[in-house]
Amino acid sequence: MQYKSQAVAKPYFIAAIGLFVGQILFGLIMGLQYVVGDFLFPAIPFNVARMVHTNLLIVWLLFGFMGAAYYLVPEETETELWSPKLALALFWIFLVAGALTIVGYLSLPYAKLAELTGNDLLATMGREFLEQPLITKIGIVIVALAFLFNITMTTLKGRKTSIVLVLLLGLWGLAVMFLFSFYNPHNLVLDKFYWWWVVHLWVEGVWELILGALLAFVLIKVTGVDREVIEKWLYVIITLTLITGIIGTGHHYFWIGTPEYWQWWGSIFSALEPIPFFAMTIFAFNMVNRRRRDHPNRAATLWALGTGVMAFLGAGVWGFLHTLAPVNYYTHGTQITAAHGHMSFYGAYAMVVLCIISYAMPVLRGRAANSNKAQVMEMWSFWLMTVSMVFITLFLTAAGVLQVWLQRYSQTPMPFMEAQDQISLFYWLREGAGVIFLIGLVVYIGSFFVKGESKAQTT
Amino acid sequence: MSGTFTKSMARNIFYGGSMFFVLLFLALTFDTMKVLPQRDNRANLTQAVINGKKIWETRNCIGCHTLLGEGAYFAPELGNVYTRRGPDFIKAWIMGQPTGTPGRRQMPQFNLTPQELDDLVAFLKYSSEINSAKWPPNIEG
């Protein structure tokens, strides 16, 4: 570890992995509820499990991004963090606030939670992914601003590399777009229109800048390729991201009451959205092929390549599958959407966070790379999780195609629940793949505890 | 990408290109805001609908159902439930939950008052009258 203050990244990474486990457990509960409808009812109704599943995902990724920033920024800017104490204080505030929110979801009826947390002052709750109580939302803003202040101050006093600038742009964008979560007009169409300014402009906009910056950082470290080359690629990728992704928001404006010209804008621009992901895959492989050194951390290299491929498949290919308006007319709001959501979040964001953890954690623990034994175990977990996610996606896609056929496309459309009964086989298969994913995650965590000879110490 | 294409060129294209598309997006948003009054059924945005939307939100309905195709995929689409089922069925259904049928998906009992049920139905009626470009493809949602 080059800078002492980088150490604050460690608790962030540990918390991220812990919350990741929680996310997967609730995913398995929901997966089972799809086929055994009354499982854990009324203790944990589906909507509560889903809220916990998706909110934990967002929060663990945010922990991952923040940890990544605390690790990356000092090294890139070649200076200690402006305030490691602030970073540590924010860690505890965010963790406690997040935990209390989850406890609130699980222990109180949602309407009661809303009443207790000031939703009557400003109603922001009960919208997909933005279910957090008002006080939690305000907490997120405060933590985000203090975090951004800390890393921006660090950057201002140090070297300003392109990677840091792109990372900062992405993180500031994340915080700014989140402010739209406080805008909840009575008019449902307006509500939905601006809701996407948080959700879409996060995951198909500013988050991709964070993804690109983290990937570029790890690639410089593990390949030793010239920074000029990598940063040029980074700019090309994020240019492609934003020129396709911003207008690509239009693919959410097909059927929610918005003007029909969005069917053209949305279809055309989002059909181009796979391009930046493809570029990212090419980028990762190209840099590894042109490597100037063989970094002892092969696991991190595997994650870097994996995130390129899986982001392209999940976000690029599975996104394209249902993004053209005439197709989306039939697939909108079916299991096809769920299939795309699972693989894209895993491929783009879960994997890039696991990539930076894989690279940084050994260094934070005082070695360049883990022992061979630990790395082999980590790579096993990579394959278990990644392959099972491919199967989760394939089974959900099969379920979705059948659902569309039975309920939407047919001359004699079936009611929703009847169609669901017809496709339950695929929900069982998905649950099975989910169990393998959990096993992969357990193996992943196990890899942190494998001893054996560690590679050369870093200074 | 060799020789002549430099990092600073890439950076300038990034800033210029992004800025252009941000402005284009804002222009399209501006136009959408002008067109929406003809499509979004705002004329029928009564106090009952406003109350109903809040009930919809504070019971986290979106955690199982979709509304105009957005939400969770565990339970039926409700953007057109008003036309599919009608007001009386909707109220009776909500009051009758959970069914308790073994192994079936269950909806919680929310203990809504008759007034709250009316407001929720008003919200669902309003939602069904939004011009959603002929979506969903059929009445089953």
Coordinates of C-alpha atoms in Angstrom, one line a residue:
Chain A
M1 CA 0.0 0.0 0.0
Q2 CA 1.5 3.3 -1.1
Y3 CA -0.5 5.6 1.0
K4 CA -1.5 5.0 4.6
S5 CA -5.0 6.5 4.2
Q6 CA -5.9 3.9 1.5
A7 CA -6.5 1.6 4.5
V8 CA -10.0 3.1 5.0
A9 CA -11.1 1.2 1.9
K10 CA -10.9 -2.0 3.8
P11 CA -14.0 -1.7 6.0
Y12 CA -16.0 -0.5 3.0
F13 CA -15.1 -3.6 1.0
I14 CA -15.9 -5.9 4.0
A15 CA -19.3 -4.3 4.4
A16 CA -19.9 -4.6 0.7
I17 CA -19.3 -8.3 0.7
G18 CA -21.5 -8.8 3.9
L19 CA -24.4 -6.9 2.3
F20 CA -23.9 -8.9 -0.9
V21 CA -24.6 -12.1 1.1
G22 CA -27.8 -10.6 2.5
Q23 CA -28.9 -9.6 -1.1
I24 CA -28.4 -13.2 -2.3
L25 CA -30.3 -14.7 0.6
F26 CA -33.3 -12.5 0.0
G27 CA -33.0 -13.3 -3.7
L28 CA -33.3 -17.0 -2.9
I29 CA -36.4 -16.3 -0.7
M30 CA -38.0 -14.4 -3.6
G31 CA -37.1 -17.1 -6.1
L32 CA -38.8 -19.7 -3.9
Q33 CA -41.8 -17.5 -3.4
Y34 CA -42.3 -17.5 -7.2
V35 CA -43.1 -21.2 -7.0
V36 CA -44.1 -21.7 -3.4
G37 CA -46.2 -18.6 -3.2
D38 CA -46.9 -18.7 0.6
F39 CA -43.3 -19.3 1.6
L40 CA -42.6 -17.1 4.7
F41 CA -45.9 -15.4 4.3
P42 CA -47.0 -13.2 6.1
A43 CA -43.7 -12.8 7.9
I44 CA -41.8 -11.6 4.8
P45 CA -44.2 -10.9 1.9
F46 CA -42.6 -10.8 -1.6
N47 CA -42.7 -7.0 -1.9
V48 CA -40.6 -6.7 1.4
A49 CA -38.1 -9.4 0.2
R50 CA -37.8 -7.6 -3.1
M51 CA -37.2 -4.2 -1.5
V52 CA -34.5 -5.7 0.7
H53 CA -32.9 -7.6 -2.3
T54 CA -32.7 -4.5 -4.5
N55 CA -31.9 -2.0 -1.8
L56 CA -29.1 -4.2 -0.5
L57 CA -27.7 -4.4 -4.0
I58 CA -27.6 -0.7 -4.4
V59 CA -26.1 -0.2 -1.0
W60 CA -23.4 -2.8 -1.3
L61 CA -22.4 -1.4 -4.7
L62 CA -22.3 2.1 -3.2
F63 CA -20.0 0.7 -0.4
G64 CA -17.9 -0.9 -3.1
F65 CA -17.7 2.4 -5.1
M66 CA -16.8 4.4 -2.1
G67 CA -14.2 1.9 -0.9
A68 CA -12.8 1.8 -4.5
A69 CA -12.6 5.6 -4.5
Y70 CA -10.8 5.7 -1.1
Y71 CA -8.3 3.2 -2.4
L72 CA -7.9 4.6 -5.9
V73 CA -7.9 8.3 -5.4
P74 CA -4.8 8.6 -3.1
E75 CA -2.8 6.3 -5.4
E76 CA -3.8 8.2 -8.5
T77 CA -3.4 11.7 -7.1
E78 CA -0.2 10.6 -5.2
T79 CA -1.3 12.2 -2.0
E80 CA -2.9 11.1 1.3
L81 CA -6.7 11.3 1.6
W82 CA -7.9 14.7 2.7
S83 CA -9.5 13.2 5.8
P84 CA -9.3 9.5 6.6
K85 CA -11.2 10.2 9.8
L86 CA -14.2 11.6 7.9
A87 CA -14.1 8.6 5.6
L88 CA -14.2 6.3 8.6
A89 CA -17.0 8.2 10.3
L90 CA -19.1 8.1 7.1
F91 CA -18.6 4.4 6.9
W92 CA -20.2 3.9 10.3
I93 CA -23.0 6.4 9.6
F94 CA -23.8 4.8 6.3
L95 CA -23.6 1.3 7.7
V96 CA -25.9 2.0 10.7
A97 CA -28.4 4.0 8.6
G98 CA -28.5 1.2 6.0
A99 CA -28.9 -1.5 8.7
L100 CA -31.7 0.5 10.4
T101 CA -33.5 0.9 7.1
I102 CA -33.4 -2.8 6.4
V103 CA -34.6 -3.6 10.0
G104 CA -37.4 -1.1 9.4
Y105 CA -38.4 -2.8 6.2
L106 CA -38.5 -6.2 7.9
S107 CA -40.0 -5.3 11.2
L108 CA -42.7 -2.8 10.4
P109 CA -45.6 -2.6 7.9
Y110 CA -44.4 -0.3 5.1
A111 CA -47.2 2.2 5.7
K112 CA -46.2 2.4 9.4
L113 CA -42.6 2.9 8.4
A114 CA -43.7 5.7 6.1
E115 CA -45.7 7.4 8.8
L116 CA -42.9 7.2 11.3
T117 CA -40.2 8.6 9.0
G118 CA -41.8 11.7 7.7
N119 CA -43.2 10.5 4.4
D120 CA -46.2 12.8 5.1
L121 CA -43.9 15.8 5.0
L122 CA -42.6 14.9 1.6
A123 CA -43.9 11.7 0.0
T124 CA -41.0 10.0 -1.8
M125 CA -41.5 6.3 -0.7
G126 CA -43.1 3.4 -2.5
R127 CA -41.4 3.8 -5.9
E128 CA -39.3 1.0 -7.2
F129 CA -35.7 1.1 -6.0
L130 CA -36.4 4.4 -4.2
E131 CA -38.4 2.8 -1.3
Q132 CA -36.1 4.2 1.3
P133 CA -37.7 6.4 4.0
L134 CA -37.2 10.2 3.6
I135 CA -34.7 10.3 6.5
T136 CA -32.6 7.5 4.8
K137 CA -32.7 9.4 1.5
I138 CA -31.5 12.6 3.3
G139 CA -28.8 10.5 5.0
I140 CA -27.7 9.2 1.7
V141 CA -27.3 12.7 0.3
I142 CA -25.4 13.9 3.3
V143 CA -23.0 10.9 3.3
A144 CA -22.6 11.2 -0.5
L145 CA -21.8 14.9 -0.3
A146 CA -19.3 14.5 2.6
F147 CA -17.7 11.6 0.7
L148 CA -17.4 13.7 -2.5
F149 CA -16.0 16.6 -0.5
N150 CA -13.4 14.3 0.9
I151 CA -12.2 12.8 -2.4
T152 CA -12.6 16.1 -4.3
M153 CA -10.3 17.9 -1.8
T154 CA -7.8 15.1 -2.1
T155 CA -7.8 15.4 -5.9
L156 CA -7.4 19.2 -5.7
K157 CA -4.2 18.9 -3.7
G158 CA -2.8 16.1 -5.9
R159 CA -2.1 14.8 -9.4
K160 CA -5.2 15.0 -11.6
T161 CA -5.2 12.0 -13.8
S162 CA -7.9 11.2 -16.3
I163 CA -9.0 8.2 -14.4
V164 CA -9.6 10.3 -11.3
L165 CA -11.4 13.0 -13.2
V166 CA -13.7 10.4 -14.8
L167 CA -14.3 8.7 -11.5
L168 CA -15.2 12.0 -9.9
L169 CA -17.5 12.9 -12.7
G170 CA -19.3 9.6 -12.3
L171 CA -19.6 9.9 -8.5
W172 CA -20.8 13.5 -8.7
G173 CA -23.3 12.5 -11.3
L174 CA -24.5 9.7 -9.1
A175 CA -25.1 12.2 -6.2
V176 CA -26.7 14.8 -8.4
M177 CA -29.1 12.5 -10.3
F178 CA -30.2 11.0 -6.9
L179 CA -31.7 14.3 -6.0
F180 CA -34.5 13.5 -8.5
S181 CA -35.7 10.9 -6.0
F182 CA -37.1 13.7 -3.9
Y183 CA -39.3 14.8 -6.8
N184 CA -42.5 12.8 -6.7
P185 CA -45.3 14.7 -8.5
H186 CA -49.0 13.5 -8.2
N187 CA -49.1 13.2 -12.0
L188 CA -48.0 9.6 -12.5
V189 CA -46.5 10.2 -16.0
L190 CA -44.3 13.0 -14.6
D191 CA -43.4 10.8 -11.7
K192 CA -42.3 8.0 -13.9
F193 CA -40.6 10.3 -16.4
Y194 CA -38.2 11.8 -13.8
W195 CA -37.9 8.6 -11.8
W196 CA -35.9 7.3 -14.7
W197 CA -33.6 10.3 -14.4
V198 CA -32.3 8.5 -11.2
V199 CA -32.6 4.9 -12.3
H200 CA -31.6 5.0 -16.0
L201 CA -29.1 7.9 -15.8
W202 CA -27.5 6.0 -13.0
V203 CA -27.0 2.6 -14.5
E204 CA -26.8 3.5 -18.1
G205 CA -25.1 6.8 -17.6
V206 CA -22.9 8.0 -14.7
W207 CA -22.3 4.6 -13.1
E208 CA -20.7 3.5 -16.3
L209 CA -18.1 6.3 -15.9
I210 CA -17.3 4.8 -12.5
L211 CA -17.2 1.3 -14.0
G212 CA -14.8 2.5 -16.7
A213 CA -12.5 4.3 -14.3
L214 CA -12.2 1.4 -12.0
L215 CA -11.6 -1.0 -14.8
A216 CA -9.0 1.3 -16.3
F217 CA -7.2 1.6 -12.9
V218 CA -7.0 -2.1 -12.4
L219 CA -5.9 -2.7 -16.0
I220 CA -3.0 -0.2 -15.6
K221 CA -2.0 -2.0 -12.4
V222 CA -2.1 -5.6 -13.6
T223 CA -0.9 -5.1 -17.2
G224 CA 1.6 -2.3 -16.9
V225 CA 0.4 -0.9 -20.2
D226 CA 1.1 2.8 -20.8
R227 CA -1.3 5.1 -19.0
E228 CA -1.7 7.3 -22.1
V229 CA -3.1 4.3 -24.0
I230 CA -5.5 3.2 -21.3
E231 CA -6.8 6.6 -20.6
K232 CA -7.4 7.3 -24.3
W233 CA -9.5 4.1 -24.4
L234 CA -11.3 5.2 -21.3
Y235 CA -12.4 8.4 -22.9
V236 CA -13.5 6.7 -26.1
I237 CA -15.6 4.2 -24.0
I238 CA -17.3 6.8 -21.9
T239 CA -18.0 9.0 -24.9
L240 CA -19.8 6.1 -26.5
T241 CA -21.6 5.5 -23.2
L242 CA -23.0 8.9 -22.9
I243 CA -23.9 9.6 -26.5
T244 CA -25.9 6.4 -26.7
G245 CA -27.1 6.2 -23.1
I246 CA -28.5 9.7 -22.5
I247 CA -31.0 9.6 -25.4
G248 CA -31.3 5.9 -24.7
T249 CA -33.3 6.8 -21.7
G250 CA -36.1 7.0 -24.3
H251 CA -36.5 3.2 -24.3
H252 CA -38.3 3.7 -21.0
Y253 CA -40.6 6.3 -22.5
F254 CA -42.5 4.0 -24.9
W255 CA -45.6 3.1 -22.9
I256 CA -45.9 5.4 -19.9
G257 CA -47.9 8.2 -21.4
T258 CA -45.0 10.0 -23.0
P259 CA -45.1 11.2 -26.7
E260 CA -44.7 8.4 -29.3
Y261 CA -41.6 10.0 -30.9
W262 CA -39.7 8.5 -28.0
Q263 CA -40.3 5.1 -29.7
W264 CA -37.9 6.2 -32.4
W265 CA -35.4 8.1 -30.3
G266 CA -35.3 5.3 -27.7
S267 CA -35.1 2.4 -30.1
I268 CA -32.3 3.9 -32.2
F269 CA -30.1 5.2 -29.5
S270 CA -30.5 2.3 -27.1
A271 CA -29.8 -0.1 -30.0
L272 CA -26.4 1.6 -30.0
E273 CA -25.9 1.1 -26.3
P274 CA -24.1 -2.3 -26.7
I275 CA -21.3 -0.6 -28.5
P276 CA -19.6 1.0 -25.4
F277 CA -19.9 -2.4 -23.7
F278 CA -18.3 -4.2 -26.6
A279 CA -15.6 -1.6 -26.7
M280 CA -15.0 -2.3 -23.0
T281 CA -14.6 -6.0 -23.6
I282 CA -12.2 -5.4 -26.5
F283 CA -10.3 -2.9 -24.3
A284 CA -9.9 -5.4 -21.4
F285 CA -8.7 -8.2 -23.6
N286 CA -6.4 -6.0 -25.7
M287 CA -4.7 -4.5 -22.6
V288 CA -4.2 -7.9 -21.1
N289 CA -2.7 -9.2 -24.3
R290 CA -0.4 -6.3 -24.6
R291 CA 0.7 -6.6 -20.9
R292 CA 4.2 -5.6 -20.1
R293 CA 4.4 -7.6 -16.9
D294 CA 2.8 -10.6 -15.4
H295 CA 1.1 -9.4 -12.2
P296 CA 1.0 -12.1 -9.6
N297 CA -2.7 -11.3 -8.9
R298 CA -4.2 -13.4 -11.7
A299 CA -7.6 -13.5 -10.0
A300 CA -8.0 -9.7 -10.4
T301 CA -7.1 -10.0 -14.1
L302 CA -9.8 -12.7 -14.4
W303 CA -12.4 -10.4 -12.8
A304 CA -11.4 -7.5 -15.1
L305 CA -11.8 -9.7 -18.2
G306 CA -15.0 -11.2 -16.8
T307 CA -16.7 -7.9 -16.1
G308 CA -16.0 -6.8 -19.7
V309 CA -17.6 -9.9 -21.2
M310 CA -20.5 -10.1 -18.7
A311 CA -21.4 -6.5 -18.9
F312 CA -21.5 -6.8 -22.7
L313 CA -23.7 -9.9 -22.6
G314 CA -26.0 -8.7 -19.8
A315 CA -26.3 -5.0 -20.5
G316 CA -25.4 -5.0 -24.2
V317 CA -26.9 -8.2 -25.7
W318 CA -29.7 -8.8 -23.2
G319 CA -30.6 -5.1 -23.3
F320 CA -30.7 -5.0 -27.1
L321 CA -32.9 -8.1 -27.1
H322 CA -35.9 -6.2 -25.9
T323 CA -35.1 -2.6 -26.5
L324 CA -36.7 -2.0 -29.9
A325 CA -40.1 -0.6 -29.5
P326 CA -42.0 -3.2 -31.6
V327 CA -40.4 -5.9 -29.5
N328 CA -40.7 -4.1 -26.2
Y329 CA -44.4 -3.7 -26.9
Y330 CA -44.7 -7.4 -26.1
T331 CA -41.8 -7.9 -23.6
H332 CA -42.3 -4.7 -21.4
G333 CA -42.6 -5.7 -17.8
T334 CA -42.1 -9.4 -18.2
Q335 CA -39.4 -11.9 -17.0
I336 CA -37.3 -10.8 -20.0
T337 CA -36.8 -7.5 -18.1
A338 CA -35.8 -9.5 -15.0
A339 CA -33.4 -11.6 -17.0
H340 CA -31.7 -8.5 -18.4
G341 CA -31.6 -6.8 -15.0
H342 CA -29.9 -9.8 -13.3
M343 CA -27.1 -10.3 -15.8
S344 CA -26.4 -6.6 -16.4
F345 CA -26.2 -5.7 -12.7
Y346 CA -24.0 -8.7 -12.0
G347 CA -21.8 -8.3 -15.1
A348 CA -21.3 -4.5 -15.0
Y349 CA -21.4 -3.5 -11.4
A350 CA -21.1 -6.5 -9.1
M351 CA -18.2 -7.8 -11.0
V352 CA -16.3 -4.5 -11.3
V353 CA -16.6 -4.1 -7.5
L354 CA -15.4 -7.6 -7.0
C355 CA -12.6 -6.8 -9.4
I356 CA -11.3 -3.8 -7.5
I357 CA -11.7 -5.7 -4.2
S358 CA -9.8 -8.6 -5.7
Y359 CA -7.0 -6.3 -6.7
A360 CA -6.9 -4.0 -3.6
M361 CA -7.7 -6.4 -0.8
P362 CA -4.4 -8.3 -0.9
V363 CA -2.5 -5.0 -1.0
L364 CA -4.5 -3.7 1.9
R365 CA -3.5 -6.9 3.7
G366 CA 0.1 -6.3 3.0
R367 CA 0.9 -8.4 0.0
A368 CA 0.9 -7.9 -3.8
A369 CA -1.3 -10.9 -4.3
N370 CA -2.8 -13.8 -2.3
S371 CA -1.3 -17.2 -2.2
N372 CA -1.8 -19.5 -5.2
K373 CA -4.2 -21.6 -3.2
A374 CA -6.4 -18.6 -2.3
Q375 CA -6.4 -17.4 -5.8
V376 CA -7.4 -20.7 -7.2
M377 CA -10.3 -20.7 -4.8
E378 CA -11.3 -17.2 -5.7
M379 CA -11.2 -18.2 -9.4
W380 CA -13.5 -21.1 -8.6
S381 CA -15.9 -18.7 -7.0
F382 CA -15.7 -16.5 -10.1
W383 CA -16.8 -19.4 -12.3
L384 CA -19.4 -20.7 -10.0
M385 CA -21.1 -17.3 -9.6
T386 CA -20.6 -16.2 -13.3
V387 CA -21.8 -19.5 -14.8
S388 CA -24.8 -19.7 -12.4
M389 CA -25.7 -16.1 -13.3
V390 CA -25.7 -17.1 -17.0
F391 CA -28.1 -19.9 -16.2
I392 CA -30.3 -17.7 -14.0
T393 CA -30.5 -15.3 -17.0
L394 CA -31.2 -18.1 -19.5
F395 CA -34.0 -19.6 -17.4
L396 CA -35.6 -16.2 -16.8
T397 CA -35.3 -15.6 -20.5
A398 CA -37.1 -18.8 -21.3
A399 CA -39.7 -18.0 -18.7
G400 CA -40.1 -14.6 -20.3
V401 CA -40.5 -15.8 -23.8
L402 CA -43.2 -18.3 -22.7
Q403 CA -44.9 -15.6 -20.7
V404 CA -44.9 -13.2 -23.7
W405 CA -46.3 -16.0 -25.8
L406 CA -49.0 -17.1 -23.5
Q407 CA -50.1 -13.8 -22.0
R408 CA -49.3 -11.2 -24.6
Y409 CA -48.8 -12.5 -28.1
S410 CA -51.5 -15.3 -28.3
Q411 CA -54.8 -14.8 -30.0
T412 CA -56.4 -16.1 -26.8
P413 CA -54.3 -14.4 -24.1
M414 CA -54.0 -16.2 -20.7
P415 CA -54.5 -14.4 -17.4
F416 CA -51.3 -13.5 -15.6
M417 CA -51.4 -16.2 -12.9
E418 CA -52.4 -18.9 -15.3
A419 CA -49.4 -18.1 -17.5
Q420 CA -47.2 -18.1 -14.4
D421 CA -48.3 -21.6 -13.5
Q422 CA -47.3 -22.7 -17.0
I423 CA -43.8 -21.5 -16.6
S424 CA -43.1 -22.6 -13.1
L425 CA -40.5 -25.2 -14.2
F426 CA -38.2 -22.4 -15.3
Y427 CA -38.6 -20.7 -11.9
W428 CA -37.5 -23.9 -10.2
L429 CA -34.5 -24.1 -12.5
R430 CA -33.7 -20.5 -11.8
E431 CA -33.9 -21.1 -8.0
G432 CA -31.5 -24.1 -8.5
A433 CA -29.0 -21.8 -10.3
G434 CA -29.4 -19.3 -7.5
V435 CA -28.4 -21.9 -5.0
I436 CA -25.2 -22.6 -7.0
F437 CA -24.6 -18.8 -7.0
L438 CA -24.8 -18.8 -3.2
I439 CA -22.3 -21.7 -3.1
G440 CA -20.0 -19.6 -5.3
L441 CA -20.4 -16.7 -2.9
V442 CA -19.5 -18.9 0.1
V443 CA -16.4 -20.1 -1.8
Y444 CA -15.5 -16.5 -2.6
I445 CA -15.7 -15.5 1.1
G446 CA -13.8 -18.7 2.0
S447 CA -10.9 -17.6 -0.3
F448 CA -10.2 -14.7 2.1
F449 CA -9.4 -17.2 4.8
V450 CA -7.1 -19.5 2.9
K451 CA -3.5 -19.2 4.1
G452 CA -0.5 -20.5 2.2
E453 CA 2.6 -18.7 1.0
S454 CA 1.8 -15.1 0.0
K455 CA 3.6 -13.4 -2.8
A456 CA 6.2 -10.7 -2.3
Q457 CA 5.4 -8.1 0.3
T458 CA 4.5 -4.6 -1.0
T459 CA 5.8 -1.5 0.6
Chain B
M1 CA -6.0 3.7 -32.2
S2 CA -2.5 4.7 -32.9
G3 CA -0.4 7.8 -33.6
T4 CA -2.5 10.7 -34.6
F5 CA -5.5 10.1 -32.3
T6 CA -4.4 11.4 -29.0
K7 CA -5.8 11.3 -25.5
S8 CA -6.6 15.0 -25.5
M9 CA -8.6 14.5 -28.7
A10 CA -10.5 11.7 -27.1
R11 CA -11.1 13.9 -24.1
N12 CA -12.4 16.8 -26.1
I13 CA -14.7 14.5 -28.1
F14 CA -16.0 13.2 -24.8
Y15 CA -16.8 16.6 -23.4
G16 CA -18.2 18.0 -26.6
G17 CA -20.2 14.9 -27.5
S18 CA -21.7 14.5 -24.0
M19 CA -22.6 18.1 -23.8
F20 CA -24.4 17.9 -27.2
F21 CA -26.5 14.9 -26.1
V22 CA -27.3 16.4 -22.7
L23 CA -28.7 19.4 -24.5
L24 CA -30.6 17.3 -27.0
F25 CA -32.1 15.3 -24.1
L26 CA -33.1 18.5 -22.4
A27 CA -34.7 19.8 -25.6
L28 CA -36.7 16.6 -26.0
T29 CA -37.7 16.8 -22.3
F30 CA -38.9 20.3 -22.9
D31 CA -41.0 19.3 -25.8
T32 CA -42.4 16.3 -23.9
M33 CA -43.5 18.6 -21.1
K34 CA -45.4 20.7 -23.6
V35 CA -47.1 17.6 -25.2
L36 CA -47.9 15.7 -22.0
P37 CA -51.1 17.6 -21.0
Q38 CA -52.8 16.0 -24.0
R39 CA -51.7 12.5 -23.0
D40 CA -51.3 12.1 -19.2
N41 CA -54.9 12.5 -18.1
R42 CA -54.0 15.4 -15.8
A43 CA -57.5 16.8 -16.2
N44 CA -58.8 13.9 -14.0
L45 CA -56.1 14.3 -11.3
T46 CA -58.6 14.8 -8.5
Q47 CA -58.0 14.8 -4.7
A48 CA -59.2 11.2 -4.6
V49 CA -56.6 10.2 -7.2
I50 CA -53.9 12.0 -5.3
N51 CA -54.9 10.2 -2.1
G52 CA -55.1 7.0 -4.0
K53 CA -51.5 7.4 -5.4
K54 CA -50.2 7.8 -1.8
I55 CA -52.0 4.6 -0.7
W56 CA -50.5 2.9 -3.7
E57 CA -47.0 4.1 -2.6
T58 CA -47.2 3.5 1.1
R59 CA -48.4 -0.1 0.7
N60 CA -45.5 -0.7 -1.7
C61 CA -47.8 -2.2 -4.4
I62 CA -45.0 -1.8 -6.9
G63 CA -43.0 -4.4 -5.0
C64 CA -45.2 -7.1 -6.5
H65 CA -47.2 -5.6 -9.4
T66 CA -46.4 -3.6 -12.5
L67 CA -48.1 -0.3 -13.3
L68 CA -47.8 0.6 -17.0
G69 CA -45.3 -2.2 -17.1
E70 CA -42.9 -0.9 -14.5
G71 CA -42.4 -2.6 -11.1
A72 CA -42.1 -6.2 -10.0
Y73 CA -43.2 -9.2 -12.1
F74 CA -44.7 -11.3 -9.3
A75 CA -48.3 -10.2 -9.7
P76 CA -50.5 -8.9 -12.5
E77 CA -50.3 -5.5 -14.3
L78 CA -52.5 -2.9 -12.7
G79 CA -52.4 -0.1 -15.2
N80 CA -55.4 -1.6 -16.9
V81 CA -56.9 -3.5 -14.0
Y82 CA -59.8 -0.9 -13.8
T83 CA -60.9 -1.9 -17.3
R84 CA -60.1 -5.6 -16.8
R85 CA -62.0 -6.1 -13.5
G86 CA -64.0 -3.0 -12.6
P87 CA -64.2 -1.1 -9.3
D88 CA -66.3 -3.5 -7.3
F89 CA -64.1 -6.5 -8.1
I90 CA -61.0 -4.6 -7.2
K91 CA -62.3 -3.6 -3.8
A92 CA -63.7 -7.0 -3.0
W93 CA -60.4 -8.6 -4.0
I94 CA -58.3 -6.3 -1.8
M95 CA -60.6 -6.9 1.1
G96 CA -60.5 -10.6 0.6
Q97 CA -56.7 -11.0 0.9
P98 CA -54.8 -13.1 1.7
T99 CA -56.6 -16.0 0.1
G100 CA -54.5 -18.5 2.2
T101 CA -54.6 -21.1 -0.5
P102 CA -51.7 -23.4 0.3
G103 CA -48.8 -22.9 -2.1
R104 CA -50.3 -19.9 -3.9
R105 CA -48.8 -16.5 -4.1
Q106 CA -50.3 -14.4 -1.3
M107 CA -51.2 -10.7 -1.1
P108 CA -51.1 -9.0 2.3
Q109 CA -54.2 -7.7 4.1
F110 CA -53.8 -3.9 4.2
N111 CA -56.9 -3.1 6.3
L112 CA -57.9 -0.2 4.1
T113 CA -61.0 1.8 5.0
P114 CA -63.9 2.1 2.5
Q115 CA -62.7 5.7 1.8
E116 CA -59.2 4.5 1.1
L117 CA -60.5 1.7 -1.2
D118 CA -62.4 4.3 -3.1
D119 CA -59.4 6.6 -3.4
L120 CA -57.2 3.7 -4.6
V121 CA -59.8 2.7 -7.2
A122 CA -59.9 6.3 -8.4
F123 CA -56.1 6.2 -8.8
L124 CA -56.3 3.0 -10.8
K125 CA -59.1 4.5 -13.0
Y126 CA -57.0 7.6 -13.6
S127 CA -54.0 5.4 -14.5
S128 CA -56.0 3.3 -16.9
E129 CA -57.0 6.5 -18.8
I130 CA -53.4 7.6 -19.5
N131 CA -52.6 7.4 -23.2
S132 CA -50.0 4.6 -23.1
A133 CA -49.7 4.2 -26.9
K134 CA -52.0 1.2 -26.9
W135 CA -50.0 -0.7 -24.4
P136 CA -50.6 -3.4 -23.0
P137 CA -51.3 -5.5 -26.1
N138 CA -54.4 -7.1 -24.6
I139 CA -56.6 -6.9 -21.6
E140 CA -54.6 -9.4 -19.6
G141 CA -51.9 -6.8 -19.2

